[in-house]
Amino acid sequence: MGHTLLTNQRNLTGTIQVPGDKSISHRSLMFGAISEGKTVVDNLLFSEDCLHTLAALRQLGVPIQVDEAHQHVEVTGVGLDGLQATNQPLNMGNSGTSTRLLMGLLVNQPFPLTFVGDGSLSQRPLKRVTDPLQLMGAKFEENEGHLPITMAPSKGLSAITYKLPVASAQVKSAILLAAIQADQPSVLVEKTVTRDHTERMLQRFGGEIKREGLTLTVTPKPHLIGQRITVPGDFSSAAFFLVTGLLVPNSTLVLKNVGLNQTRTGLLKLLERMGAVIEISERADDSEPTATLTVHQQVLHRITVDANDVALAIDEIPLVALLATQATGQTVITGAEELRFKETDRIKTVSEELNKLGAHIAPTKDGMVIEGQTPLKVIGKQNVDSHGDHRIAMMLAVAALITEGQVDLQDAEAVAVSYPTFLTELERLCGGVIA
């Protein structure tokens, strides 16, 4: 299935309310489930990934009510000791977040659990999660570090002092969710600072976690109390429209209620280094900072991106690559090997698909070398493929808007994983570009 994208857009203007943050949506459901009392979540992201988390928690006996308008979700907490056994596998679909975080959350249950996923998720490595959980006492029937995986009934968890070998918020979060169930405080040392949504939400629900530099100390057996959570707009979703506004001539786009957690907004720093000016207004802070962002089309220049940059902009690196094709000079990205373990090998996929449109991108082991000021142009109609990766699908849709000629996006429905209405929103802005 594909969508034809008519290109060479001009004068894109409009106001956009991006959907709720995917990372925070997952965590609000999970913390609500293991807390005491009710948790009400406003602006939850109803994407395929988050719905897999919701379905898994329901399968484990957590009462979750969704209003007809999908504006509010009410989770009745059962505590960590109130989850119920299930004879059916927990289906993670394509959601790496659901898989890794639920493995940490559920690792101390007194009954076996089996995790399954789709073909893409089943190729993604899980030993980076199962290895530290095994050090805490967990036992798995592994499939060479991939789904399906069965978790044996727990006999209790031991505290851990662990230096994270990769810069991954998902791996860190899995260990933290296990650590709150251990016998003593656990200590994690990050390779570099990564997204801190789990730490913030643990504290919001009443848990205790302390940070000193790259070291986190988490206190076990917290008394968690249900909360009212308003999920901010997802910065990673807003990023696609930020880049659209920067690249499409004569554009002005206004993005409302965007989450600006400092561990998520590495792209803003990269854009600033590329010469972009993004207007930030209407700031607010309810445990997670938010603001309105206004962006205009601008001329950008080359930058060098390293591992520290990547850690705080991991999901936006495909967009940085697209921006770099239009910037002045040669952009070099290093320290991004983690991209090879996403929904696709994003280093390979970004390079191959943008090169189909006339870009000059050379993939490397841990990044890309991108030649700037390269007009994107195809003869007639060119097919590009998301390979089932939601962020690649959205990036290619944005690329099509500045490509001379017609671009047909294959597997466009992959956007539903994180932003189900993305193509509809893009169509609204562009006045009907999607056939």
Short mmCIF file of C-alpha atoms in Angstrom, two decimals:
data_model
loop_
_atom_site.label_atom_id
_atom_site.label_comp_id
_atom_site.label_asym_id
_atom_site.label_seq_id
_atom_site.Cartn_x
_atom_site.Cartn_y
_atom_site.Cartn_z
CA MET A 1 0.00 0.00 0.00
CA GLY A 2 1.35 3.45 -0.88
CA HIS A 3 0.46 7.13 -1.04
CA THR A 4 1.47 9.37 -3.92
CA LEU A 5 2.97 12.61 -2.67
CA LEU A 6 2.86 15.59 -5.02
CA THR A 7 6.03 17.59 -4.53
CA ASN A 8 7.51 21.07 -4.78
CA GLN A 9 5.22 22.51 -2.13
CA ARG A 10 5.12 26.22 -1.36
CA ASN A 11 3.67 28.49 1.30
CA LEU A 12 2.80 25.91 3.93
CA THR A 13 1.12 27.70 6.83
CA GLY A 14 -0.95 26.44 9.71
CA THR A 15 -1.26 25.55 13.38
CA ILE A 16 -0.72 21.96 14.48
CA GLN A 17 -1.58 20.17 17.72
CA VAL A 18 0.69 17.13 17.70
CA PRO A 19 -0.58 14.01 19.49
CA GLY A 20 0.47 12.99 22.98
CA ASP A 21 4.03 11.93 23.71
CA LYS A 22 4.54 8.22 23.03
CA SER A 23 7.17 7.66 25.72
CA ILE A 24 5.11 9.38 28.43
CA SER A 25 1.91 7.63 27.31
CA HIS A 26 3.51 4.20 27.78
CA ARG A 27 4.86 5.08 31.21
CA SER A 28 1.66 6.70 32.49
CA LEU A 29 -0.24 3.47 31.80
CA MET A 30 2.43 1.32 33.45
CA PHE A 31 2.81 3.44 36.59
CA GLY A 32 -0.94 3.78 36.87
CA ALA A 33 -1.27 -0.01 36.76
CA ILE A 34 1.16 -0.64 39.65
CA SER A 35 -0.03 2.22 41.86
CA GLU A 36 -2.69 2.50 44.53
CA GLY A 37 -5.94 4.16 43.48
CA LYS A 38 -6.94 5.66 40.16
CA THR A 39 -4.76 7.33 37.56
CA VAL A 40 -6.43 9.55 34.96
CA VAL A 41 -4.45 10.20 31.79
CA ASP A 42 -5.40 13.06 29.47
CA ASN A 43 -4.13 13.30 25.88
CA LEU A 44 -2.84 9.71 25.80
CA LEU A 45 -1.43 8.78 22.41
CA PHE A 46 -3.72 6.18 20.83
CA SER A 47 -1.08 4.77 18.52
CA GLU A 48 -0.51 1.09 17.78
CA ASP A 49 2.50 0.96 20.12
CA CYS A 50 0.66 2.45 23.11
CA LEU A 51 -2.39 0.30 22.48
CA HIS A 52 -0.18 -2.80 22.80
CA THR A 53 0.91 -1.60 26.25
CA LEU A 54 -2.71 -0.91 27.21
CA ALA A 55 -3.87 -4.33 25.97
CA ALA A 56 -1.07 -6.16 27.81
CA LEU A 57 -1.94 -4.47 31.11
CA ARG A 58 -5.61 -5.33 30.67
CA GLN A 59 -4.60 -8.91 29.94
CA LEU A 60 -2.84 -8.93 33.32
CA GLY A 61 -6.02 -7.86 35.09
CA VAL A 62 -5.63 -4.08 35.23
CA PRO A 63 -8.98 -2.27 34.80
CA ILE A 64 -8.54 0.45 32.17
CA GLN A 65 -11.44 2.58 30.92
CA VAL A 66 -11.30 4.78 27.82
CA ASP A 67 -13.94 7.45 27.18
CA GLU A 68 -15.76 7.50 23.84
CA ALA A 69 -13.95 10.60 22.62
CA HIS A 70 -10.56 9.11 23.50
CA GLN A 71 -9.82 12.18 25.62
CA HIS A 72 -9.39 10.48 28.99
CA VAL A 73 -8.11 7.11 30.18
CA GLU A 74 -8.76 5.86 33.70
CA VAL A 75 -6.44 3.21 35.12
CA THR A 76 -7.41 1.48 38.37
CA GLY A 77 -4.14 0.51 40.00
CA VAL A 78 -3.66 -3.02 41.31
CA GLY A 79 -0.12 -2.64 42.66
CA LEU A 80 2.83 -4.82 41.73
CA ASP A 81 1.32 -7.68 43.75
CA GLY A 82 -2.12 -7.49 42.17
CA LEU A 83 -1.36 -8.47 38.59
CA GLN A 84 -2.99 -11.68 37.38
CA ALA A 85 -1.47 -14.58 35.46
CA THR A 86 -2.38 -15.10 31.82
CA ASN A 87 -2.19 -18.25 29.70
CA GLN A 88 -1.78 -16.26 26.50
CA PRO A 89 1.42 -14.53 25.33
CA LEU A 90 1.68 -10.78 25.70
CA ASN A 91 1.66 -9.41 22.14
CA MET A 92 4.02 -6.44 21.78
CA GLY A 93 3.28 -5.87 18.09
CA ASN A 94 6.02 -3.57 16.78
CA SER A 95 6.63 -1.78 20.09
CA GLY A 96 10.17 -1.92 21.43
CA THR A 97 9.17 0.40 24.28
CA SER A 98 6.36 -1.91 25.39
CA THR A 99 8.66 -4.92 25.24
CA ARG A 100 11.65 -3.58 27.12
CA LEU A 101 9.76 -1.64 29.79
CA LEU A 102 7.19 -4.37 30.47
CA MET A 103 9.96 -6.94 30.82
CA GLY A 104 11.43 -4.83 33.63
CA LEU A 105 8.04 -4.08 35.15
CA LEU A 106 6.89 -7.72 35.15
CA VAL A 107 10.18 -9.47 35.94
CA ASN A 108 9.25 -10.11 39.59
CA GLN A 109 5.87 -11.76 38.99
CA PRO A 110 5.25 -15.22 40.53
CA PHE A 111 3.98 -16.66 37.24
CA PRO A 112 5.57 -17.24 33.81
CA LEU A 113 5.07 -14.74 31.01
CA THR A 114 5.78 -15.02 27.31
CA PHE A 115 6.43 -11.98 25.11
CA VAL A 116 5.84 -12.11 21.34
CA GLY A 117 6.00 -9.48 18.61
CA ASP A 118 5.79 -8.95 14.88
CA GLY A 119 8.54 -9.89 12.44
CA SER A 120 10.37 -6.57 12.73
CA LEU A 121 10.34 -6.47 16.53
CA SER A 122 11.45 -10.12 16.68
CA GLN A 123 14.69 -9.12 14.96
CA ARG A 124 15.60 -6.46 17.51
CA PRO A 125 18.15 -7.41 20.22
CA LEU A 126 16.95 -7.95 23.78
CA LYS A 127 20.06 -9.27 25.54
CA ARG A 128 20.88 -5.70 26.54
CA VAL A 129 17.75 -5.97 28.73
CA THR A 130 17.76 -9.65 29.70
CA ASP A 131 21.44 -9.65 30.72
CA PRO A 132 21.10 -7.10 33.57
CA LEU A 133 17.73 -8.56 34.62
CA GLN A 134 19.40 -11.97 34.89
CA LEU A 135 22.05 -10.42 37.13
CA MET A 136 19.16 -9.43 39.41
CA GLY A 137 17.87 -13.02 39.51
CA ALA A 138 15.50 -13.24 36.55
CA LYS A 139 15.43 -16.35 34.38
CA PHE A 140 14.48 -16.43 30.71
CA GLU A 141 13.94 -19.02 28.06
CA GLU A 142 15.68 -17.04 25.34
CA ASN A 143 15.49 -17.27 21.60
CA GLU A 144 19.08 -16.12 21.00
CA GLY A 145 18.23 -12.77 22.55
CA HIS A 146 15.11 -12.15 20.45
CA LEU A 147 11.35 -12.53 20.77
CA PRO A 148 9.58 -14.75 21.56
CA ILE A 149 10.97 -14.87 25.11
CA THR A 150 9.46 -16.59 28.16
CA MET A 151 10.14 -15.20 31.62
CA ALA A 152 10.13 -17.78 34.44
CA PRO A 153 8.31 -17.15 37.75
CA SER A 154 10.39 -14.93 40.01
CA LYS A 155 11.97 -16.04 43.26
CA GLY A 156 12.81 -12.46 44.21
CA LEU A 157 15.12 -9.81 42.80
CA SER A 158 18.51 -8.70 44.08
CA ALA A 159 19.73 -5.13 43.88
CA ILE A 160 22.22 -4.30 41.14
CA THR A 161 25.08 -1.90 40.54
CA TYR A 162 25.29 -1.68 36.79
CA LYS A 163 27.12 0.42 34.23
CA LEU A 164 24.96 0.70 31.13
CA PRO A 165 26.95 -0.40 28.07
CA VAL A 166 24.68 1.50 25.66
CA ALA A 167 23.03 4.91 25.74
CA SER A 168 19.43 3.70 25.78
CA ALA A 169 16.53 5.12 27.79
CA GLN A 170 14.56 1.93 27.17
CA VAL A 171 17.27 -0.29 28.67
CA LYS A 172 17.73 2.10 31.60
CA SER A 173 13.97 2.19 32.20
CA ALA A 174 13.65 -1.59 32.15
CA ILE A 175 16.29 -1.88 34.88
CA LEU A 176 14.75 0.94 36.93
CA LEU A 177 11.33 -0.72 36.82
CA ALA A 178 12.92 -3.94 38.05
CA ALA A 179 15.00 -2.10 40.65
CA ILE A 180 11.94 -0.70 42.46
CA GLN A 181 11.07 -4.35 43.18
CA ALA A 182 14.54 -5.43 44.43
CA ASP A 183 15.66 -6.16 47.99
CA GLN A 184 18.03 -3.16 48.34
CA PRO A 185 18.73 0.14 46.54
CA SER A 186 20.21 -0.26 43.06
CA VAL A 187 22.75 1.95 41.30
CA LEU A 188 22.87 2.59 37.55
CA VAL A 189 25.61 4.48 35.76
CA GLU A 190 24.68 5.87 32.36
CA LYS A 191 27.07 6.06 29.44
CA THR A 192 25.62 9.48 28.68
CA VAL A 193 22.43 11.25 29.74
CA THR A 194 19.33 9.77 28.07
CA ARG A 195 15.59 10.46 28.29
CA ASP A 196 14.47 10.79 31.91
CA HIS A 197 10.70 10.25 31.61
CA THR A 198 10.82 7.14 33.80
CA GLU A 199 12.69 8.95 36.57
CA ARG A 200 10.30 11.91 36.46
CA MET A 201 7.20 9.72 36.51
CA LEU A 202 8.52 7.51 39.31
CA GLN A 203 8.95 10.64 41.44
CA ARG A 204 5.54 11.99 40.36
CA PHE A 205 3.86 8.79 41.64
CA GLY A 206 5.76 8.91 44.94
CA GLY A 207 8.95 6.94 44.31
CA GLU A 208 12.47 8.00 45.22
CA ILE A 209 15.37 8.22 42.80
CA LYS A 210 18.49 10.38 43.03
CA ARG A 211 20.89 11.50 40.31
CA GLU A 212 24.51 12.56 40.75
CA GLY A 213 26.04 13.20 37.35
CA LEU A 214 25.57 10.00 35.37
CA THR A 215 24.78 7.91 38.46
CA LEU A 216 21.22 7.01 39.46
CA THR A 217 20.29 5.48 42.83
CA VAL A 218 16.77 4.06 43.11
CA THR A 219 15.03 3.18 46.37
CA PRO A 220 13.01 -0.08 46.23
CA LYS A 221 9.48 -0.82 47.44
CA PRO A 222 8.03 2.66 46.86
CA HIS A 223 4.44 3.47 47.88
CA LEU A 224 3.03 4.63 44.55
CA ILE A 225 -0.21 6.65 44.46
CA GLY A 226 -2.38 7.24 41.36
CA GLN A 227 -2.04 10.62 39.66
CA ARG A 228 -3.71 12.90 37.09
CA ILE A 229 -1.37 13.01 34.10
CA THR A 230 -1.67 15.34 31.11
CA VAL A 231 0.54 13.99 28.37
CA PRO A 232 2.35 16.78 26.46
CA GLY A 233 2.60 16.81 22.69
CA ASP A 234 5.25 14.42 21.41
CA PHE A 235 8.43 16.29 20.48
CA SER A 236 9.51 13.49 18.16
CA SER A 237 6.24 13.90 16.25
CA ALA A 238 6.53 17.69 16.24
CA ALA A 239 10.03 17.31 14.80
CA PHE A 240 8.67 16.27 11.41
CA PHE A 241 6.74 19.52 11.13
CA LEU A 242 9.69 21.56 12.42
CA VAL A 243 11.75 20.15 9.57
CA THR A 244 8.90 20.66 7.09
CA GLY A 245 8.72 24.33 8.08
CA LEU A 246 12.49 24.73 7.73
CA LEU A 247 12.69 23.11 4.29
CA VAL A 248 9.53 24.06 2.36
CA PRO A 249 9.83 27.57 0.87
CA ASN A 250 7.79 30.41 2.40
CA SER A 251 6.46 28.25 5.22
CA THR A 252 5.29 29.25 8.71
CA LEU A 253 4.11 26.50 11.04
CA VAL A 254 2.95 26.84 14.66
CA LEU A 255 3.15 23.74 16.90
CA LYS A 256 1.11 23.88 20.12
CA ASN A 257 1.74 22.20 23.52
CA VAL A 258 4.98 20.46 22.51
CA GLY A 259 6.90 18.62 25.23
CA LEU A 260 10.31 20.22 25.80
CA ASN A 261 11.92 17.79 28.22
CA GLN A 262 15.63 18.63 27.97
CA THR A 263 16.52 14.97 27.40
CA ARG A 264 14.28 14.91 24.33
CA THR A 265 15.06 18.19 22.60
CA GLY A 266 18.55 17.49 21.33
CA LEU A 267 17.24 18.26 17.84
CA LEU A 268 16.63 21.88 18.85
CA LYS A 269 20.29 22.24 19.76
CA LEU A 270 21.33 20.64 16.47
CA LEU A 271 19.00 22.98 14.55
CA GLU A 272 20.49 25.97 16.38
CA ARG A 273 23.98 24.83 15.37
CA MET A 274 22.74 24.55 11.78
CA GLY A 275 21.65 28.19 11.95
CA ALA A 276 17.92 27.74 12.51
CA VAL A 277 15.90 30.09 14.68
CA ILE A 278 12.87 28.49 16.35
CA GLU A 279 10.51 30.79 18.28
CA ILE A 280 9.51 29.35 21.67
CA SER A 281 6.50 30.83 23.50
CA GLU A 282 3.69 29.94 25.93
CA ARG A 283 5.96 27.93 28.20
CA ALA A 284 4.41 25.78 30.95
CA ASP A 285 5.66 23.07 33.32
CA ASP A 286 3.54 20.34 34.91
CA SER A 287 6.29 17.81 35.76
CA GLU A 288 7.10 17.88 32.02
CA PRO A 289 7.83 21.27 30.37
CA THR A 290 5.81 22.31 27.29
CA ALA A 291 5.73 25.27 24.87
CA THR A 292 4.50 26.51 21.52
CA LEU A 293 7.06 26.37 18.70
CA THR A 294 6.95 28.57 15.57
CA VAL A 295 9.17 27.78 12.59
CA HIS A 296 9.88 29.46 9.24
CA GLN A 297 11.79 28.27 6.17
CA GLN A 298 15.49 29.10 6.63
CA VAL A 299 18.92 28.51 5.15
CA LEU A 300 20.96 25.95 7.13
CA HIS A 301 24.64 25.01 7.21
CA ARG A 302 26.66 21.86 7.91
CA ILE A 303 27.38 20.45 11.35
CA THR A 304 29.20 17.52 12.92
CA VAL A 305 27.03 15.20 15.03
CA ASP A 306 28.63 12.93 17.66
CA ALA A 307 27.49 10.28 20.15
CA ASN A 308 26.45 12.82 22.80
CA ASP A 309 24.21 14.57 20.26
CA VAL A 310 22.74 11.28 19.10
CA ALA A 311 21.80 10.20 22.64
CA LEU A 312 19.48 13.20 22.99
CA ALA A 313 18.11 13.11 19.42
CA ILE A 314 18.14 9.41 18.54
CA ASP A 315 14.70 9.40 16.90
CA GLU A 316 15.37 12.59 14.95
CA ILE A 317 18.66 11.61 13.29
CA PRO A 318 16.85 10.57 10.05
CA LEU A 319 15.46 14.11 9.92
CA VAL A 320 18.92 15.58 10.54
CA ALA A 321 20.13 13.58 7.55
CA LEU A 322 17.35 15.04 5.40
CA LEU A 323 18.13 18.58 6.58
CA ALA A 324 21.81 18.01 5.84
CA THR A 325 21.07 17.24 2.17
CA GLN A 326 19.82 20.82 1.81
CA ALA A 327 22.32 22.57 4.11
CA THR A 328 25.55 24.15 2.93
CA GLY A 329 28.64 21.91 3.20
CA GLN A 330 29.19 18.31 4.27
CA THR A 331 27.55 16.99 7.45
CA VAL A 332 29.14 14.06 9.29
CA ILE A 333 27.20 11.93 11.80
CA THR A 334 29.08 9.54 14.11
CA GLY A 335 28.25 7.63 17.28
CA ALA A 336 24.85 6.57 15.92
CA GLU A 337 25.32 2.79 15.75
CA GLU A 338 22.22 2.36 17.94
CA LEU A 339 20.21 3.39 14.83
CA ARG A 340 21.02 0.00 13.35
CA PHE A 341 18.87 -1.64 16.05
CA LYS A 342 15.68 0.36 15.60
CA GLU A 343 12.57 -0.75 13.67
CA THR A 344 14.89 -0.93 10.69
CA ASP A 345 18.62 -0.42 10.29
CA ARG A 346 18.02 3.32 10.02
CA ILE A 347 21.55 4.14 8.87
CA LYS A 348 21.11 1.82 5.90
CA THR A 349 17.48 2.71 5.21
CA VAL A 350 17.90 6.49 5.40
CA SER A 351 20.88 6.36 3.05
CA GLU A 352 19.27 4.08 0.49
CA GLU A 353 15.86 5.75 0.39
CA LEU A 354 17.04 9.38 0.29
CA ASN A 355 19.64 8.50 -2.34
CA LYS A 356 16.75 7.32 -4.53
CA LEU A 357 15.57 10.94 -4.52
CA GLY A 358 18.96 12.30 -5.56
CA ALA A 359 20.69 12.74 -2.20
CA HIS A 360 24.36 11.86 -1.73
CA ILE A 361 24.63 10.00 1.58
CA ALA A 362 27.41 7.53 2.37
CA PRO A 363 26.59 5.20 5.28
CA THR A 364 29.34 4.35 7.75
CA LYS A 365 29.53 1.81 10.57
CA ASP A 366 28.13 4.27 13.11
CA GLY A 367 26.66 7.10 11.05
CA MET A 368 26.55 8.88 7.71
CA VAL A 369 28.45 11.38 5.58
CA ILE A 370 25.98 13.68 3.82
CA GLU A 371 26.71 16.09 0.98
CA GLY A 372 24.77 19.33 1.28
CA GLN A 373 23.02 21.60 -1.23
CA THR A 374 21.79 18.57 -3.16
CA PRO A 375 18.52 19.24 -5.02
CA LEU A 376 16.14 16.32 -4.61
CA LYS A 377 14.78 15.35 -8.01
CA VAL A 378 13.29 12.29 -9.68
CA ILE A 379 12.34 11.58 -13.27
CA GLY A 380 8.68 10.75 -13.57
CA LYS A 381 7.66 8.87 -10.44
CA GLN A 382 9.98 7.26 -7.88
CA ASN A 383 8.98 4.66 -5.28
CA VAL A 384 10.44 4.94 -1.80
CA ASP A 385 9.78 2.45 1.00
CA SER A 386 9.34 2.93 4.74
CA HIS A 387 10.26 -0.76 5.30
CA GLY A 388 7.57 -0.73 7.99
CA ASP A 389 9.40 1.92 10.05
CA HIS A 390 7.09 4.73 11.19
CA ARG A 391 9.81 7.38 11.48
CA ILE A 392 11.27 6.53 8.08
CA ALA A 393 7.77 6.79 6.57
CA MET A 394 7.24 10.28 8.01
CA MET A 395 10.74 11.46 7.08
CA LEU A 396 10.24 10.32 3.47
CA ALA A 397 6.86 12.07 3.32
CA VAL A 398 8.60 15.32 4.33
CA ALA A 399 11.39 14.68 1.80
CA ALA A 400 8.79 14.26 -0.95
CA LEU A 401 7.55 17.81 -0.32
CA ILE A 402 10.88 19.24 -1.54
CA THR A 403 11.48 16.73 -4.35
CA GLU A 404 10.92 17.68 -7.97
CA GLY A 405 8.78 14.94 -9.51
CA GLN A 406 6.34 12.47 -7.98
CA VAL A 407 7.21 10.26 -5.03
CA ASP A 408 5.19 7.17 -4.14
CA LEU A 409 5.61 6.12 -0.52
CA GLN A 410 5.29 2.38 -0.01
CA ASP A 411 4.05 1.02 3.32
CA ALA A 412 2.88 4.47 4.34
CA GLU A 413 0.51 2.98 6.93
CA ALA A 414 3.54 2.39 9.17
CA VAL A 415 2.98 5.94 10.52
CA ALA A 416 0.18 4.50 12.69
CA VAL A 417 2.80 3.11 15.10
CA SER A 418 3.40 6.56 16.60
CA TYR A 419 1.34 9.18 14.68
CA PRO A 420 -1.82 7.70 13.13
CA THR A 421 -3.06 11.04 11.76
CA PHE A 422 0.27 12.27 10.36
CA LEU A 423 -0.57 11.92 6.67
CA THR A 424 -4.00 13.48 7.21
CA GLU A 425 -2.35 16.43 8.99
CA LEU A 426 0.19 16.78 6.20
CA GLU A 427 -2.61 16.67 3.62
CA ARG A 428 -4.45 19.45 5.45
CA LEU A 429 -1.38 21.69 5.44
CA CYS A 430 -0.56 20.99 1.82
CA GLY A 431 -4.08 21.27 0.47
CA GLY A 432 -4.51 17.69 -0.68
CA VAL A 433 -1.07 16.36 -1.66
CA ILE A 434 -1.81 12.78 -0.65
CA ALA A 435 -3.63 10.62 -3.16
#
